[in-house]
Tab-separated table of C-alpha atoms and ligand atoms in Angstrom:
chain	number	residue	atom	x	y	z
A	1	MET	CA	19.618	0.404	10.434
A	2	PRO	CA	16.218	2.580	12.524
A	3	ASP	CA	13.429	0.439	13.529
A	4	ALA	CA	9.811	1.365	13.948
A	5	ILE	CA	9.549	2.883	17.055
A	6	PRO	CA	7.919	0.759	20.151
A	7	PRO	CA	4.632	2.631	21.123
A	8	THR	CA	5.485	3.920	24.403
A	9	GLY	CA	1.916	5.601	26.401
A	10	PRO	CA	-1.029	4.749	27.047
A	11	ASP	CA	-2.995	4.091	23.231
A	12	PRO	CA	-5.363	6.469	22.308
A	13	ALA	CA	-8.574	6.220	23.456
A	14	PHE	CA	-11.737	5.128	20.775
A	15	ALA	CA	-13.345	8.581	20.740
A	16	ASP	CA	-10.090	10.317	19.900
A	17	LEU	CA	-9.202	7.550	17.847
A	18	LEU	CA	-13.077	7.914	15.297
A	19	ALA	CA	-12.490	11.642	16.047
A	20	GLN	CA	-9.437	11.707	13.755
A	21	ARG	CA	-11.248	9.085	10.723
A	22	PRO	CA	-14.419	11.012	9.430
A	23	ALA	CA	-15.341	7.723	7.363
A	24	LEU	CA	-16.760	6.161	11.060
A	25	ALA	CA	-18.618	6.680	13.744
A	26	MET	CA	-20.661	4.852	16.861
A	27	ASP	CA	-24.038	4.898	16.083
A	28	ALA	CA	-25.892	4.463	20.305
A	29	SER	CA	-28.289	1.908	18.932
A	30	ALA	CA	-26.432	0.522	15.296
A	31	GLY	CA	-22.657	0.536	16.650
A	32	LEU	CA	-19.846	1.504	14.684
A	33	LEU	CA	-20.574	2.715	11.007
A	34	MET	CA	-18.402	2.899	8.469
A	35	GLU	CA	-20.216	6.289	6.572
A	36	GLU	CA	-23.975	5.317	6.699
A	37	VAL	CA	-23.583	2.144	7.013
A	38	PRO	CA	-23.724	-0.302	10.167
A	39	LEU	CA	-20.427	-2.541	10.190
A	40	ALA	CA	-22.492	-5.534	11.958
A	41	ARG	CA	-25.026	-5.470	8.828
A	42	ILE	CA	-22.215	-6.045	6.897
A	43	ALA	CA	-20.857	-9.180	8.891
A	44	GLN	CA	-24.417	-10.278	8.987
A	45	ALA	CA	-24.934	-10.491	5.516
A	46	ALA	CA	-20.967	-10.910	4.204
A	47	GLY	CA	-19.370	-12.399	7.567
A	48	THR	CA	-16.460	-12.277	8.942
A	49	PRO	CA	-13.243	-11.686	7.828
A	50	THR	CA	-14.053	-8.961	5.496
A	51	TRP	CA	-11.986	-5.773	4.924
A	52	VAL	CA	-14.666	-2.445	4.199
A	53	TYR	CA	-14.141	0.183	2.243
A	54	SER	CA	-15.499	3.678	2.576
A	55	ALA	CA	-15.653	4.830	-1.331
A	56	THR	CA	-16.216	8.461	-0.222
A	57	THR	CA	-12.809	8.644	1.870
A	58	LEU	CA	-10.469	7.267	-0.816
A	59	ALA	CA	-12.277	9.659	-3.046
A	60	ARG	CA	-11.735	12.341	-0.202
A	61	ARG	CA	-7.990	11.504	0.260
A	62	ALA	CA	-7.026	11.420	-4.015
A	63	ASN	CA	-8.380	15.098	-3.916
A	64	ALA	CA	-7.046	16.177	-0.803
A	65	LEU	CA	-3.629	15.006	-2.117
A	66	LYS	CA	-4.194	16.756	-5.597
A	67	ALA	CA	-5.855	19.771	-3.694
A	68	ALA	CA	-2.235	20.510	-1.858
A	69	LEU	CA	-0.343	19.612	-4.681
A	70	ALA	CA	-1.999	22.095	-6.719
A	71	GLU	CA	-1.995	24.487	-3.650
A	72	ALA	CA	1.899	25.002	-3.836
A	73	GLY	CA	1.574	25.638	-7.543
A	74	LEU	CA	3.113	21.875	-8.681
A	75	ALA	CA	1.363	20.453	-12.027
A	76	ALA	CA	1.898	16.501	-10.952
A	77	THR	CA	-0.364	13.621	-11.814
A	78	ILE	CA	-1.204	11.201	-8.967
A	79	HIS	CA	-0.456	7.459	-10.197
A	80	PHE	CA	-1.994	5.420	-7.222
A	81	ALA	CA	0.190	2.450	-6.276
A	82	THR	CA	-1.715	-0.708	-6.520
A	83	LYS	CA	0.312	-3.017	-4.369
A	84	ALA	CA	-1.449	-0.914	-1.749
A	85	ASN	CA	-5.267	-1.955	-2.984
A	86	PRO	CA	-5.077	-3.221	-6.370
A	87	ASN	CA	-8.976	-3.941	-6.376
A	88	ILE	CA	-10.294	-2.793	-9.372
A	89	ALA	CA	-13.515	-1.493	-7.560
A	90	VAL	CA	-10.831	0.896	-5.741
A	91	VAL	CA	-8.523	1.436	-8.885
A	92	ASN	CA	-11.183	2.800	-10.670
A	93	LEU	CA	-12.943	4.950	-8.120
A	94	LEU	CA	-9.570	6.391	-7.959
A	95	ALA	CA	-9.088	6.551	-11.886
A	96	GLY	CA	-12.507	8.343	-12.141
A	97	GLU	CA	-10.807	11.632	-9.535
A	98	GLY	CA	-7.879	11.596	-12.517
A	99	LEU	CA	-5.418	9.614	-10.913
A	100	GLY	CA	-3.273	6.864	-12.914
A	101	ALA	CA	-1.122	4.167	-11.158
A	102	ASP	CA	1.579	2.938	-10.413
A	103	VAL	CA	2.456	-1.134	-11.160
A	104	VAL	CA	5.142	-3.894	-10.266
A	105	SER	CA	3.537	-6.572	-11.754
A	106	GLU	CA	2.022	-8.080	-14.965
A	107	GLY	CA	-1.146	-8.857	-12.591
A	108	GLU	CA	-1.546	-5.062	-11.267
A	109	LEU	CA	-0.872	-4.035	-14.735
A	110	ARG	CA	-3.876	-6.303	-15.879
A	111	ALA	CA	-5.673	-4.662	-12.874
A	112	ALA	CA	-5.029	-1.197	-13.783
A	113	ARG	CA	-6.168	-2.096	-17.040
A	114	ALA	CA	-9.258	-3.853	-15.388
A	115	ALA	CA	-10.215	-1.082	-13.527
A	116	GLY	CA	-10.071	1.598	-16.291
A	117	VAL	CA	-6.660	2.900	-16.010
A	118	PRO	CA	-5.660	4.695	-19.486
A	119	ALA	CA	-2.364	2.792	-20.126
A	120	GLY	CA	-1.008	6.083	-20.668
A	121	ARG	CA	-1.427	7.059	-17.392
A	122	ILE	CA	0.217	3.994	-16.029
A	123	VAL	CA	4.168	3.188	-14.679
A	124	PHE	CA	5.803	0.673	-14.306
A	125	SER	CA	8.305	-0.069	-11.655
A	126	GLY	CA	10.306	-2.818	-9.535
A	127	VAL	CA	13.693	-4.231	-9.599
A	128	GLY	CA	13.062	-7.377	-11.497
A	129	LYS	CA	10.786	-6.995	-14.362
A	130	THR	CA	10.629	-10.156	-16.359
A	131	ALA	CA	10.733	-10.470	-20.694
A	132	ARG	CA	7.054	-11.715	-20.598
A	133	GLU	CA	6.132	-8.144	-18.397
A	134	MET	CA	8.294	-6.339	-20.553
A	135	ARG	CA	6.791	-7.155	-23.289
A	136	LEU	CA	3.517	-6.129	-22.136
A	137	ALA	CA	4.396	-3.180	-21.238
A	138	ILE	CA	5.401	-2.694	-24.189
A	139	ALA	CA	2.555	-3.701	-26.243
A	140	GLU	CA	0.585	-1.688	-24.374
A	141	ASP	CA	2.695	1.297	-24.811
A	142	ILE	CA	2.304	2.130	-20.813
A	143	LEU	CA	3.361	5.791	-19.769
A	144	GLN	CA	6.696	4.844	-18.549
A	145	VAL	CA	8.996	2.302	-17.228
A	146	ASN	CA	11.363	3.167	-14.152
A	147	LEU	CA	14.679	1.215	-14.860
A	148	GLU	CA	15.744	-0.107	-11.974
A	149	SER	CA	19.531	-1.079	-13.522
A	150	ALA	CA	21.641	-1.213	-16.108
A	151	GLU	CA	20.927	-4.601	-16.727
A	152	GLU	CA	17.358	-3.884	-16.947
A	153	ALA	CA	18.269	-1.419	-18.848
A	154	GLU	CA	20.129	-3.181	-21.309
A	155	MET	CA	16.931	-6.135	-21.505
A	156	LEU	CA	14.444	-3.708	-22.039
A	157	SER	CA	16.111	-2.198	-25.137
A	158	ALA	CA	17.172	-5.672	-26.626
A	159	LEU	CA	13.056	-6.781	-26.276
A	160	ALA	CA	12.176	-2.747	-28.028
A	161	ALA	CA	14.338	-2.719	-30.709
A	162	SER	CA	14.112	-6.276	-31.235
A	163	LEU	CA	10.069	-5.551	-31.699
A	164	GLY	CA	10.127	-2.504	-33.287
A	165	ARG	CA	9.649	-0.006	-30.458
A	166	THR	CA	10.003	2.572	-28.562
A	167	VAL	CA	9.768	2.840	-24.490
A	168	ARG	CA	9.688	6.118	-22.742
A	169	VAL	CA	11.809	5.353	-19.281
A	170	ALA	CA	13.276	6.839	-16.314
A	171	LEU	CA	15.948	5.503	-14.262
A	172	ARG	CA	15.577	5.478	-10.608
A	173	VAL	CA	18.181	7.106	-8.345
A	174	ASN	CA	19.051	6.462	-4.809
A	175	PRO	CA	19.311	9.721	-3.472
A	176	ASP	CA	20.975	7.487	0.065
A	177	VAL	CA	18.512	9.179	2.600
A	178	ASP	CA	17.610	7.552	5.469
A	179	ALA	CA	13.793	7.037	5.321
A	180	ARG	CA	13.758	6.660	9.471
A	181	THR	CA	11.007	4.180	9.149
A	182	HIS	CA	10.212	0.715	9.447
A	183	ALA	CA	13.607	-1.444	8.278
A	184	LYS	CA	11.929	-3.596	6.093
A	185	ILE	CA	10.717	-1.143	4.628
A	186	THR	CA	13.151	1.741	3.604
A	187	THR	CA	14.602	1.910	0.088
A	188	GLY	CA	16.507	5.061	-0.211
A	189	LEU	CA	19.744	3.824	1.273
A	190	THR	CA	22.902	2.412	-1.168
A	191	GLU	CA	22.845	-0.756	0.991
A	192	ASN	CA	19.091	-1.152	-0.790
A	193	LYS	CA	18.405	-3.066	-3.918
A	194	PHE	CA	16.332	-0.553	-5.496
A	195	GLY	CA	17.969	2.350	-8.045
A	196	VAL	CA	21.384	3.042	-9.328
A	197	PRO	CA	23.227	4.865	-6.472
A	198	ILE	CA	23.239	9.058	-7.050
A	199	ALA	CA	27.156	8.896	-7.590
A	200	LEU	CA	26.541	6.469	-10.738
A	201	ALA	CA	23.587	8.424	-11.496
A	202	PRO	CA	25.383	10.339	-14.668
A	203	GLU	CA	27.165	7.852	-16.230
A	204	LEU	CA	24.347	6.003	-16.499
A	205	TYR	CA	21.859	8.144	-17.879
A	206	ALA	CA	24.200	8.695	-20.811
A	207	ARG	CA	24.176	4.783	-21.505
A	208	LEU	CA	20.728	4.290	-21.820
A	209	ARG	CA	20.436	7.701	-23.792
A	210	ALA	CA	22.752	5.564	-26.586
A	211	MET	CA	21.001	2.949	-25.759
A	212	PRO	CA	18.174	1.131	-29.164
A	213	GLY	CA	14.398	1.562	-28.295
A	214	LEU	CA	14.663	3.390	-25.168
A	215	GLU	CA	13.666	6.932	-25.315
A	216	VAL	CA	15.009	8.058	-21.516
A	217	VAL	CA	12.182	10.730	-20.158
A	218	GLY	CA	14.059	11.535	-16.692
A	219	LEU	CA	14.414	10.414	-13.402
A	220	ALA	CA	12.813	8.145	-10.508
A	221	THR	CA	13.331	8.059	-6.933
A	222	HIS	CA	11.389	6.492	-3.757
A	223	ILE	CA	12.760	6.216	-0.715
A	224	GLY	CA	10.498	4.224	1.484
A	225	SER	CA	7.042	4.250	2.509
A	226	GLN	CA	5.591	4.621	5.953
A	227	ILE	CA	8.261	8.156	6.225
A	228	THR	CA	5.937	9.296	10.177
A	229	ARG	CA	9.371	11.077	10.957
A	230	GLY	CA	8.556	14.608	9.689
A	231	VAL	CA	9.544	15.779	5.734
A	232	ALA	CA	13.166	16.056	6.230
A	233	PRO	CA	14.219	12.975	4.190
A	234	TYR	CA	11.541	14.030	0.933
A	235	ALA	CA	13.587	17.530	1.360
A	236	ALA	CA	17.148	15.921	1.161
A	237	ALA	CA	16.234	14.032	-1.261
A	238	TYR	CA	14.728	15.787	-3.529
A	239	ALA	CA	16.817	18.402	-3.592
A	240	ARG	CA	19.293	16.036	-4.254
A	241	LEU	CA	17.101	15.147	-7.758
A	242	GLY	CA	17.529	18.437	-8.650
A	243	GLU	CA	20.765	18.935	-8.114
A	244	LEU	CA	20.777	16.132	-10.685
A	245	VAL	CA	18.521	17.471	-13.502
A	246	ARG	CA	21.027	20.449	-13.342
A	247	GLU	CA	24.374	18.085	-13.497
A	248	LEU	CA	22.646	16.030	-16.300
A	249	ARG	CA	21.404	18.890	-18.307
A	250	ALA	CA	24.504	20.793	-18.678
A	251	ALA	CA	26.154	18.033	-19.596
A	252	GLY	CA	23.922	17.720	-22.457
A	253	HIS	CA	20.530	15.430	-21.540
A	254	ALA	CA	17.111	15.767	-22.125
A	255	VAL	CA	15.292	15.621	-18.692
A	256	ARG	CA	11.761	16.219	-18.807
A	257	ARG	CA	10.400	14.248	-15.710
A	258	VAL	CA	10.620	13.541	-12.114
A	259	ASP	CA	9.022	11.048	-10.365
A	260	CYS	CA	8.645	11.515	-7.063
A	261	GLY	CA	7.826	8.587	-5.661
A	262	GLY	CA	5.413	7.523	-2.745
A	263	GLY	CA	5.834	6.419	0.964
A	264	LEU	CA	3.802	9.503	2.961
A	265	GLY	CA	2.871	8.037	6.181
A	266	ILE	CA	-0.473	7.708	8.149
A	267	PRO	CA	-1.241	7.823	11.931
A	268	TYR	CA	-2.062	4.044	12.726
A	269	ARG	CA	-1.653	4.911	16.611
A	270	ASP	CA	-0.458	8.747	17.389
A	271	GLU	CA	2.403	9.332	14.808
A	272	GLN	CA	2.686	12.672	13.235
A	273	PRO	CA	3.918	12.054	9.510
A	274	ALA	CA	3.865	15.112	7.226
A	275	SER	CA	1.206	16.467	5.720
A	276	PRO	CA	0.503	16.389	1.816
A	277	ALA	CA	0.859	20.251	1.791
A	278	ALA	CA	4.464	19.644	3.599
A	279	LEU	CA	5.271	16.982	0.650
A	280	ALA	CA	4.077	19.946	-2.072
A	281	GLY	CA	6.661	21.579	0.060
A	282	ALA	CA	9.353	19.706	-0.685
A	283	ILE	CA	8.766	18.972	-3.809
A	284	LYS	CA	8.861	22.070	-4.789
A	285	ALA	CA	11.480	23.159	-2.905
A	286	GLY	CA	14.423	21.099	-4.724
A	287	LEU	CA	12.438	20.374	-7.991
A	288	GLY	CA	10.246	23.613	-8.378
A	289	ASP	CA	11.960	25.185	-10.621
A	290	ALA	CA	13.557	22.326	-12.441
A	291	GLY	CA	10.931	23.246	-15.321
A	292	VAL	CA	9.650	19.489	-15.458
A	293	GLU	CA	6.656	17.407	-15.361
A	294	LEU	CA	6.190	15.884	-11.816
A	295	MET	CA	4.820	12.229	-10.961
A	296	LEU	CA	3.322	11.187	-7.540
A	297	GLU	CA	3.702	7.659	-7.073
A	298	PRO	CA	1.508	7.581	-3.090
A	299	GLY	CA	-0.587	4.313	-1.737
A	300	ARG	CA	-0.755	3.893	1.893
A	301	TRP	CA	-2.352	7.439	2.162
A	302	ILE	CA	-4.974	7.225	-0.278
A	303	CYS	CA	-6.309	3.724	0.544
A	304	GLY	CA	-4.957	3.182	4.222
A	305	PRO	CA	-7.142	5.139	6.562
A	306	ALA	CA	-10.111	4.335	3.646
A	307	GLY	CA	-9.886	0.638	5.001
A	308	VAL	CA	-11.222	-1.825	8.114
A	309	LEU	CA	-11.070	-5.001	8.086
A	310	LEU	CA	-13.670	-6.590	10.146
A	311	ALA	CA	-13.447	-9.741	11.947
A	312	ALA	CA	-15.678	-11.538	14.574
A	313	VAL	CA	-14.512	-13.785	18.081
A	314	VAL	CA	-14.038	-17.273	17.978
A	315	LEU	CA	-14.265	-17.366	21.487
A	316	GLU	CA	-11.795	-15.705	24.827
A	317	LYS	CA	-9.389	-18.154	26.069
A	318	ALA	CA	-8.440	-17.297	30.090
A	319	SER	CA	-4.597	-18.622	30.239
A	320	VAL	CA	-2.748	-18.439	33.782
A	321	GLY	CA	-2.645	-14.511	33.973
A	322	ARG	CA	-3.320	-13.928	30.565
A	323	ARG	CA	-6.709	-13.467	28.226
A	324	PHE	CA	-6.931	-14.018	24.685
A	325	VAL	CA	-9.440	-12.683	22.622
A	326	ILE	CA	-8.634	-15.474	19.673
A	327	LEU	CA	-10.458	-13.895	16.199
A	328	ASP	CA	-11.781	-15.236	12.823
A	329	ALA	CA	-9.368	-13.206	11.783
A	330	ALA	CA	-5.562	-14.165	11.382
A	331	MET	CA	-1.930	-13.057	10.167
A	332	ASN	CA	-2.761	-14.808	6.637
A	333	ASP	CA	-5.435	-11.759	5.922
A	334	LEU	CA	-3.753	-9.057	8.001
A	335	LEU	CA	0.238	-9.533	7.585
A	336	ARG	CA	1.069	-6.579	8.687
A	337	PRO	CA	1.767	-6.773	12.767
A	338	ALA	CA	2.870	-10.356	12.339
A	339	MET	CA	5.816	-8.701	9.147
A	340	TYR	CA	6.666	-4.961	11.015
A	341	ASP	CA	4.789	-5.309	14.228
A	342	ALA	CA	2.125	-2.632	12.952
A	343	TRP	CA	-0.293	-1.264	15.889
A	344	HIS	CA	-3.894	-1.282	14.088
A	345	ALA	CA	-6.650	0.448	16.872
A	346	ILE	CA	-8.965	-2.642	17.027
A	347	LEU	CA	-12.311	-0.647	17.540
A	348	PRO	CA	-15.513	-3.005	19.747
A	349	VAL	CA	-18.023	-3.206	16.488
A	350	SER	CA	-21.409	-3.049	18.955
A	351	PRO	CA	-22.448	0.694	21.171
A	352	THR	CA	-22.051	-2.151	24.245
A	353	ALA	CA	-18.816	-3.003	24.628
A	354	PHE	CA	-17.299	0.261	22.717
A	355	HIS	CA	-18.358	1.859	26.368
A	356	ALA	CA	-17.678	-1.296	28.383
A	357	PRO	CA	-15.130	-1.906	31.290
A	358	ARG	CA	-11.987	-2.503	29.744
A	359	THR	CA	-8.904	-4.696	30.482
A	360	ALA	CA	-6.021	-5.823	29.360
A	361	ALA	CA	-5.957	-8.788	26.651
A	362	ASP	CA	-4.061	-9.904	23.775
A	363	VAL	CA	-5.606	-10.296	20.381
A	364	VAL	CA	-4.995	-13.677	17.832
A	365	GLY	CA	-5.659	-15.125	14.670
A	366	PRO	CA	-6.344	-18.861	14.736
A	367	VAL	CA	-2.841	-19.496	12.859
A	368	CYS	CA	-0.474	-22.118	14.092
A	369	GLU	CA	2.307	-19.260	14.270
A	370	SER	CA	3.190	-17.372	17.557
A	371	SER	CA	3.393	-14.187	15.150
A	372	ASP	CA	-0.131	-14.440	14.766
A	373	THR	CA	-0.553	-12.201	17.220
A	374	PHE	CA	-2.745	-8.691	16.389
A	375	ALA	CA	-1.308	-7.066	19.371
A	376	ARG	CA	-0.623	-7.018	23.068
A	377	GLY	CA	-1.506	-5.816	25.977
A	378	ARG	CA	-4.742	-4.338	24.334
A	379	GLU	CA	-7.423	-2.783	26.467
A	380	LEU	CA	-11.038	-4.508	25.397
A	381	PRO	CA	-13.283	-5.122	27.482
A	382	ALA	CA	-15.588	-8.594	27.344
A	383	LEU	CA	-15.878	-10.117	23.912
A	384	PRO	CA	-18.089	-12.950	23.812
A	385	PRO	CA	-18.155	-15.195	20.542
A	386	HIS	CA	-19.066	-14.127	18.007
A	387	SER	CA	-18.647	-10.494	19.170
A	388	LEU	CA	-17.386	-8.138	15.822
A	389	VAL	CA	-14.158	-5.606	15.691
A	390	ALA	CA	-12.572	-3.644	12.789
A	391	PHE	CA	-9.253	-2.944	12.642
A	392	LEU	CA	-8.837	0.044	11.518
A	393	ASP	CA	-6.985	1.918	8.731
A	394	ALA	CA	-6.123	-1.103	6.589
A	395	GLY	CA	-7.136	-0.044	3.467
A	396	ALA	CA	-3.613	-0.335	2.015
A	397	TYR	CA	-0.695	-2.973	2.501
A	398	GLY	CA	-4.340	-5.454	4.152
A	399	ALA	CA	-6.049	-7.783	1.183
A	400	SER	CA	-3.157	-7.130	-0.917
A	401	MET	CA	-0.698	-8.868	1.235
A	402	SER	CA	-2.977	-11.658	2.038
A	403	SER	CA	-2.444	-14.909	2.017
A	404	THR	CA	-4.480	-18.338	2.138
A	405	TYR	CA	-2.181	-20.083	4.651
A	406	ASN	CA	-3.653	-22.641	6.774
A	407	ALA	CA	-5.832	-23.227	4.141
A	408	ARG	CA	-8.006	-20.025	4.622
A	409	PRO	CA	-9.698	-18.856	2.009
A	410	LEU	CA	-9.097	-14.930	0.909
A	411	ALA	CA	-11.834	-12.622	2.686
A	412	ALA	CA	-13.717	-10.257	0.800
A	413	GLU	CA	-14.506	-7.146	-0.059
A	414	VAL	CA	-17.031	-4.672	0.583
A	415	MET	CA	-16.981	-1.065	-0.646
A	416	VAL	CA	-19.414	1.638	1.197
A	417	ARG	CA	-20.254	4.403	-0.269
A	418	GLY	CA	-23.297	6.905	1.577
A	419	THR	CA	-25.962	4.481	2.830
A	420	GLU	CA	-25.059	1.894	-0.045
A	421	TRP	CA	-22.744	-1.113	-0.007
A	422	SER	CA	-21.525	-3.496	-1.951
A	423	VAL	CA	-19.344	-6.939	-2.464
A	424	ILE	CA	-16.253	-5.866	-4.602
A	425	ARG	CA	-14.827	-9.263	-3.746
A	426	ASP	CA	-16.611	-12.538	-3.033
A	427	ARG	CA	-15.312	-14.263	-0.558
A	428	GLN	CA	-12.851	-17.377	-1.914
A	429	ASP	CA	-15.043	-20.402	-1.342
A	430	TYR	CA	-13.088	-23.671	-0.667
A	431	PRO	CA	-13.628	-25.119	-4.310
A	432	ALA	CA	-11.737	-22.058	-5.297
A	433	LEU	CA	-8.971	-22.778	-2.711
A	434	LEU	CA	-8.385	-26.143	-4.352
A	435	ALA	CA	-9.002	-25.301	-7.587
A	436	GLY	CA	-6.154	-26.001	-9.946
A	437	GLN	CA	-4.107	-28.715	-7.835
A	438	ARG	CA	-4.271	-31.743	-8.609
A	439	LEU	CA	-2.814	-35.295	-7.954
A	440	PRO	CA	0.369	-36.635	-10.204
A	441	ARG	CA	-0.075	-38.440	-13.580
A	442	TRP	CA	1.190	-41.479	-11.654
A	443	ALA	CA	-0.826	-41.360	-8.384
A	444	ASP	CA	-4.293	-41.432	-10.427
A	445	GLY	CA	-3.660	-45.462	-10.655
A	446	GLY	CA	-3.965	-45.050	-14.371
B	1	LIG	N1	6.817	3.437	-5.526
B	1	LIG	C1	7.347	2.608	-5.505
B	1	LIG	C2	7.992	2.489	-5.531
B	1	LIG	C3	7.418	1.159	-3.882
B	1	LIG	O1	8.072	0.433	-3.573
B	1	LIG	C4	5.942	1.601	-2.800
B	1	LIG	C5	6.437	0.963	-1.938
B	1	LIG	C6	5.136	3.018	-3.123
B	1	LIG	C7	4.998	3.470	-4.613
B	1	LIG	C8	4.121	3.502	-2.425
B	1	LIG	O2	4.365	3.559	-1.437
B	1	LIG	P1	3.265	4.001	-0.180
B	1	LIG	O3	2.980	5.738	-0.665
B	1	LIG	O4	1.991	2.767	0.231
B	1	LIG	O5	3.915	4.492	0.927
B	1	LIG	N2	4.035	-3.480	3.001
B	1	LIG	C9	4.483	-2.548	2.866
B	1	LIG	C10	5.037	-1.217	2.820
B	1	LIG	C11	5.718	-1.516	1.523
B	1	LIG	C12	5.510	-0.630	0.481
B	1	LIG	C13	6.039	-0.763	-0.909
B	1	LIG	N3	6.293	-0.405	-1.778
B	1	LIG	C14	3.544	-2.203	4.686
B	1	LIG	O6	2.538	-3.062	5.098
B	1	LIG	O7	3.805	-1.400	5.221
């Protein structure tokens, strides 16, 4: 299986990283800005670590995706994959731009509804929806449930029929294409747990159509995430789906909708992912003539570049031949480097540090695991205690993958818009961290 390509060549220059990220700028006196707000000001008021999102960037990216689809002549709806960032302020902003939501749990469904996404714009994906989650989806009468197996279809059919309801469903098909992304986030191969193999789809589609309580509206697919090596995997997947639509129709089945999934990659370092226009082109080539309603489920592409994780230096530790920069953020906050060897740019926030000479450092968190390492051999200036750094492109799968490992409270989240900023999630306090825990009944001496 393919793995992430190890970074080669020198890291991109700080100035180049900023030039490609319009939400960020280095101000000679105020330091690193998100939109027009100094990140140092946010750190001072809200503390660190803190996630900071640019509202303007979120809206701009949602609209860029809409424009690319429209320019290709595709009338597709976009359902933001809330797993990338389920903060209700983020989802609400995107809903305001006309996006729906793709959810994979009761929590995400509730978050999407709390954020103001109409049920009629919510699609429920995932391989293991529980009966309770299915009941909620039925009660809310959401747009569509994407089914991943015959077993799951039986379960949903029985529940819907017993409630006297009909649920719109799509069959998630695994087109067996290699998205050539990291092994942990590729999903479109037969060996993955997702969807049903495309060869079995016609038979299963027919079975689903006969099940009570289900209205089979079409097909869904999602071949993987952080797809960066061209548009070819998409083109192959959508071509296969287009053929399948024709085959199903020839067999007398109605197919009125195809959910094209998510997965569009972003440049974290120097990757050159396909553009939204290229993605739209692949959809058009494979499904443009199919006469189906089209849906997309992007997450990372919309919100990844819109966020940073702001952290402070606890101290620098000099070891034998190595320099460690120890931050107050850790793998419990930003898990991606530990989990996927992901590369995130790390920029000093202060203008003097930004321009100071650099030496190689390992950037780590305080958690008691060697994998609590954000970067090795990263060229950084001297960073005295309390200096601030920003991890770029942390708006997707950042806060949403956080945990409280080492009993570290969840970090705060902030949204910036122009000159304004606002806390959109309080930092978890210690009472909240311990809330709900208690000694067993037999230990209270009573
Ligand atoms: N639709 C389905 C069914 C998915 O499983 C996913 C992501 C998406 C849409 C959205 O994919 P996106 O456009 O964000 O690539 N934690 C990993 C990424 C896991 C993605 C899981 N599924 C990371 O940090 O890279």
